Coordinates of C-alpha atoms and ligand atoms in Angstrom, one line a residue:
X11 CA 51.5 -6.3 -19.2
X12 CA 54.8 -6.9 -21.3
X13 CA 54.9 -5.5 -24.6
X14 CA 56.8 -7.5 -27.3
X15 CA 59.8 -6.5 -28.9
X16 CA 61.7 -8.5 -31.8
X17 CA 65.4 -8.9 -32.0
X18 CA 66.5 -10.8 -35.3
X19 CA 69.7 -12.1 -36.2
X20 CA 70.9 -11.1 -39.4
X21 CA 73.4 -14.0 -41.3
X22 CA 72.2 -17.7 -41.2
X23 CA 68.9 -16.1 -39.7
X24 CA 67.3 -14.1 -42.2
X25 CA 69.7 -15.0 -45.1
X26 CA 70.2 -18.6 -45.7
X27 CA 73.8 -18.4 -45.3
X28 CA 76.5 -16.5 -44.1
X29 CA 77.4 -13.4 -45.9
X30 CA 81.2 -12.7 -44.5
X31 CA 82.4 -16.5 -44.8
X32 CA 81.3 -15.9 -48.5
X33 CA 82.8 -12.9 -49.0
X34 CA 85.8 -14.1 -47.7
X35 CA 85.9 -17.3 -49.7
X36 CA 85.2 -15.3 -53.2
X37 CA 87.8 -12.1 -52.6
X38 CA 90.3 -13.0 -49.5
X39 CA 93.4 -14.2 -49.9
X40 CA 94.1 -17.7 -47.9
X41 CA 95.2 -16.0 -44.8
X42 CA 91.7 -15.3 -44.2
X43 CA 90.7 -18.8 -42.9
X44 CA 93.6 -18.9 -39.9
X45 CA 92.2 -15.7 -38.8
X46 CA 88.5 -17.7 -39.0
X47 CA 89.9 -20.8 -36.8
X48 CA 91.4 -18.3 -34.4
X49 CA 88.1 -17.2 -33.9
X50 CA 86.3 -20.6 -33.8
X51 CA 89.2 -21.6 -31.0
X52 CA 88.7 -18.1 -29.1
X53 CA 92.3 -17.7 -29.9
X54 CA 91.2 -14.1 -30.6
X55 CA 87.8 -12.5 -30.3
X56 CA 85.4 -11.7 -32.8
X57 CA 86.0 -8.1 -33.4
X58 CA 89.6 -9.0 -33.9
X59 CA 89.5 -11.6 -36.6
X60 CA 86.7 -10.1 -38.7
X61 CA 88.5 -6.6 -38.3
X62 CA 91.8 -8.5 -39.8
X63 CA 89.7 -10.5 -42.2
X64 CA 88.6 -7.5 -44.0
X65 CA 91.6 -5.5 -44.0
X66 CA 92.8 -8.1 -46.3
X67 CA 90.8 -6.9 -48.8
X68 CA 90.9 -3.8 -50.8
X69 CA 88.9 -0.9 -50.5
X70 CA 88.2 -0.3 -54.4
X71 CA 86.6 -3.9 -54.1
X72 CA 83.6 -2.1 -52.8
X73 CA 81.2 -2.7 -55.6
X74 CA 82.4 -5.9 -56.6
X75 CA 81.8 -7.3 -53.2
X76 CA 78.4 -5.5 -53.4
X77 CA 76.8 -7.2 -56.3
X78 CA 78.7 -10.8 -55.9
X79 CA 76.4 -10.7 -52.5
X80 CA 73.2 -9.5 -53.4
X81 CA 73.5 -11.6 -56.7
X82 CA 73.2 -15.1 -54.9
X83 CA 72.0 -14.2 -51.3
X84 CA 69.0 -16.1 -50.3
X85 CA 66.6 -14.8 -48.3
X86 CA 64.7 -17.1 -45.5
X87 CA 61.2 -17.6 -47.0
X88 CA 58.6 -15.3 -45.4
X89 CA 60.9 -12.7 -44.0
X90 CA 59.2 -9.6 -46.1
X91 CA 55.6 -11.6 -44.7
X92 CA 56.6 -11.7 -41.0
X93 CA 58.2 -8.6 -40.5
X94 CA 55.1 -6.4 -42.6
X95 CA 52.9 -8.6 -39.8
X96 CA 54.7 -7.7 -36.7
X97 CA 55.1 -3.7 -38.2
X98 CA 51.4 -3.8 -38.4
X99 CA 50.7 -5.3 -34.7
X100 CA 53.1 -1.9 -33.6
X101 CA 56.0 -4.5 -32.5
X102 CA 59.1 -2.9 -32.8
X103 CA 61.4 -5.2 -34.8
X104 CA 65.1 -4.8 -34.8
X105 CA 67.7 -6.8 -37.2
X106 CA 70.9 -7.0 -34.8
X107 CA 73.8 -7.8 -37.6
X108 CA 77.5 -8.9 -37.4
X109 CA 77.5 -7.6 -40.7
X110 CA 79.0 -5.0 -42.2
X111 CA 76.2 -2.0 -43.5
X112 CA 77.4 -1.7 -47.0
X113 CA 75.5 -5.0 -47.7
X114 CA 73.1 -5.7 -44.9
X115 CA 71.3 -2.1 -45.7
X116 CA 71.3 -3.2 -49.4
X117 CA 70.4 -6.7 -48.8
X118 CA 67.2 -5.4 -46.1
X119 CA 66.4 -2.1 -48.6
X120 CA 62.6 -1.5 -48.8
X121 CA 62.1 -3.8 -45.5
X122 CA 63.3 -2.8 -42.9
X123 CA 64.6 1.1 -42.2
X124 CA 68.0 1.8 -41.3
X125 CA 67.1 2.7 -38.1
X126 CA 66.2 -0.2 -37.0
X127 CA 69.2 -2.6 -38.3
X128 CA 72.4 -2.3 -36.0
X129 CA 75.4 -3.6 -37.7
X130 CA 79.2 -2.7 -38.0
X131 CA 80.3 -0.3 -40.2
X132 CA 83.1 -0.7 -43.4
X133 CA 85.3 2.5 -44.1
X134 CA 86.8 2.2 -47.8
X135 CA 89.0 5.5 -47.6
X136 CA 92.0 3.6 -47.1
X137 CA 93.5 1.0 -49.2
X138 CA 92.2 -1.8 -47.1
X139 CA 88.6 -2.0 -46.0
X140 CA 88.9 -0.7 -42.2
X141 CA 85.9 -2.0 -39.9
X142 CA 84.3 0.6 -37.6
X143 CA 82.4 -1.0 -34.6
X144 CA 79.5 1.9 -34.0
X145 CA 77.8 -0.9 -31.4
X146 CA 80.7 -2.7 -29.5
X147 CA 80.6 -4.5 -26.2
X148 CA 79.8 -2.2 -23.4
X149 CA 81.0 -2.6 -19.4
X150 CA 78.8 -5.6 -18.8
X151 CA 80.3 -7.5 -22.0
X152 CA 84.2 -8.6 -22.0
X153 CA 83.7 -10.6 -25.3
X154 CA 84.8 -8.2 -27.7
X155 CA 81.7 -9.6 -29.8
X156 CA 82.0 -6.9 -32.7
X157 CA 78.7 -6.3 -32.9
X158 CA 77.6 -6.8 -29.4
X159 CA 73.8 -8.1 -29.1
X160 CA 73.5 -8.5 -25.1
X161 CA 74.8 -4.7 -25.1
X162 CA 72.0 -3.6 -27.6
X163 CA 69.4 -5.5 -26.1
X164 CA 70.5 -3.3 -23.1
X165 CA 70.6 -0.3 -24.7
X166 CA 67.2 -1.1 -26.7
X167 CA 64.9 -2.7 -24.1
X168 CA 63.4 -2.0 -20.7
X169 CA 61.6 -4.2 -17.9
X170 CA 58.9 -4.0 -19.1
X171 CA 59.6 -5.6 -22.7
X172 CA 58.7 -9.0 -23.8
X173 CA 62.3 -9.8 -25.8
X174 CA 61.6 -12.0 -28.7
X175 CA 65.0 -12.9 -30.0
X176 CA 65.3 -14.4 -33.3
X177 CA 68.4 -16.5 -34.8
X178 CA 70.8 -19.4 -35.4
X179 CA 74.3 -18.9 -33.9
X180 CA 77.4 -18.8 -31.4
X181 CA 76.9 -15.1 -31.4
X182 CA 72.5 -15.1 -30.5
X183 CA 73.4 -17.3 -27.6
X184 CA 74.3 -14.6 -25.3
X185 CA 71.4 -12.3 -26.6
X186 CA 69.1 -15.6 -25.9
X187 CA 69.9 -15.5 -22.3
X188 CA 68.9 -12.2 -22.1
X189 CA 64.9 -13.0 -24.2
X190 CA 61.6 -14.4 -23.0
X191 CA 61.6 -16.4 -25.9
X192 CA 64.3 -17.4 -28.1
X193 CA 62.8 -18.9 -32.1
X194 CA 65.9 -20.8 -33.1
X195 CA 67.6 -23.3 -35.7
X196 CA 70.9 -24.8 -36.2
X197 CA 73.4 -23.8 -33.4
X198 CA 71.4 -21.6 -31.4
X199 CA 68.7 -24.4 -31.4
X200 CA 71.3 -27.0 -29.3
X201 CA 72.3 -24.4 -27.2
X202 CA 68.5 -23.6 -26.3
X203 CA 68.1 -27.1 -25.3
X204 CA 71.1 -27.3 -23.1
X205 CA 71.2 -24.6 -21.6
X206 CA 67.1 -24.9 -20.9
X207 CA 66.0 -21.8 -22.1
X208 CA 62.4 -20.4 -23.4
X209 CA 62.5 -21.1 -27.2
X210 CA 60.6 -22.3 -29.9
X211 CA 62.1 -24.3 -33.3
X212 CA 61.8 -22.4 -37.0
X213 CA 63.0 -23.1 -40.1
X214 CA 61.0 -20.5 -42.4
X215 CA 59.5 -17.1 -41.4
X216 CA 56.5 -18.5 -42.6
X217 CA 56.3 -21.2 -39.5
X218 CA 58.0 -18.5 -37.5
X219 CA 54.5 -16.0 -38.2
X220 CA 52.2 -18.9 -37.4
X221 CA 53.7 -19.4 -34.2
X222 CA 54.3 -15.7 -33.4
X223 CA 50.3 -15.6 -32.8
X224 CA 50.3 -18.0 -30.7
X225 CA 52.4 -16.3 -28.1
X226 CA 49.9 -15.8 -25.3
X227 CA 51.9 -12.1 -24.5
X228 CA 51.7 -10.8 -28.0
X229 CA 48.1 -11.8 -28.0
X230 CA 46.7 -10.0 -24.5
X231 CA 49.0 -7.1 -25.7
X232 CA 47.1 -6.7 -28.8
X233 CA 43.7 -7.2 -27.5
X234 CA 44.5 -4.5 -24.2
X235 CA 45.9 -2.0 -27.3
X236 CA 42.7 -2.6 -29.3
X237 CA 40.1 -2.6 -26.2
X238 CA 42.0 1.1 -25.2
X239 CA 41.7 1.9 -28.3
X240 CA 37.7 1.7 -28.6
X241 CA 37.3 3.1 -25.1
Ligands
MG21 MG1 73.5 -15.9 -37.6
ZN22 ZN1 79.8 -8.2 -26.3

């Protein structure tokens, strides 16, 4: 028997949009968008551009940056609901991030530990915001993805895992190849479809829980945990 495992996607996924394009737009000088198309055109890889992208911005920003994005960020409705649901079936649940930690832990305080979020890390001891990469790609990835969610799942998950991956982007669809099942919107969605794998449409976390119980795995892993544990 599989048991389930959730892998969720951080910008786009559980916050409505995403959180380094608007930091950019607010505090970046203009350079910060050539550096943005170089990415979109693999000119240059992720880790790269969003490395550069923050360097253009000062470390003493730090706060500022902190409150413009919890201020307006908009969390997907029935996030808190669906992840207090699959912490209570014993499914581990992971938040694999792009981000940078200095607003994804503030932005996911009281929800989900720090343990369990993987994201990039922001030095501010020098003038310009330096971006540490504590989860890059390992041997099997050449993408230079940052952040690298195929390598995590790796590190994360064994044979014997069912790999729910949750999320909306260019950067899940590598992490999708490697799930059972892939909940997706937007991007990620298209690329399901094309690329025919396992995956199931969202748009809230509220649809996402109602469709969570019906996943025949999750269920015959509940009911063998809750059978053992009566016996
Ligand atoms: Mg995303
Ligand atoms: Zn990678």
């Amino acid at each position: 028997m599989k048991k389930p495992i959730v892998c969720c996607d951080f910008d786009g996924t559980i916050t409505k949009n995403d959180n380094i394009i608007r930091i950019m737009k607010h505090f970046a000088p203009s350079e910060w968008t050539k550096l943005k198309d170089d990415v979109l055109t693999k000119e240059i890889t992720i880790q790269e551009g969003v490395g550069q992208m923050f360097q253009l911005l000062k470390s003493d920003q730090k706060e500022a940056i902190q409150s413009f994005i919890l201020e307006d960020t908009e969390i997907r409705e029935g996030f808190k609901q669906f992840v207090n649901h699959v912490k209570k079936a014993d499914i581990p649940f992971y938040v694999l991030s792009g981000g940078m930690d200095f607003f994804v832990y503030h932005i996911l305080e009281g929800i989900v530990e720090r343990e369990d979020i993987f994201c990039n890390h922001a030095s501010f001891h020098e003038e310009h915001i330096q971006i540490e990469w504590p989860h890059a790609c390992d041997s099997q990835c050449q993408n230079g993805c940052g952040c690298c969610k195929p390598s995590i799942i790796r590190e994360l998950t064994s044979e014997n895992d069912f790999i729910i991956m949750i999320g909306d982007s260019v950067t899940d669809v590598e992490a999708a190849k490697h799930a059972d099942l892939t909940f997706a919107r937007d991007y990620l969605l298209n690329e399901c479809k094309e690329l025919g794998l396992v995956h199931e449409e969202y748009e809230t976390f509220i649809d996402l829980k109602a469709q969570f119980d019906q996943i025949k795995e999750v269920k015959e892993w509940q009911t063998k945990r809750t059978s053992a544990g009566r016996s």
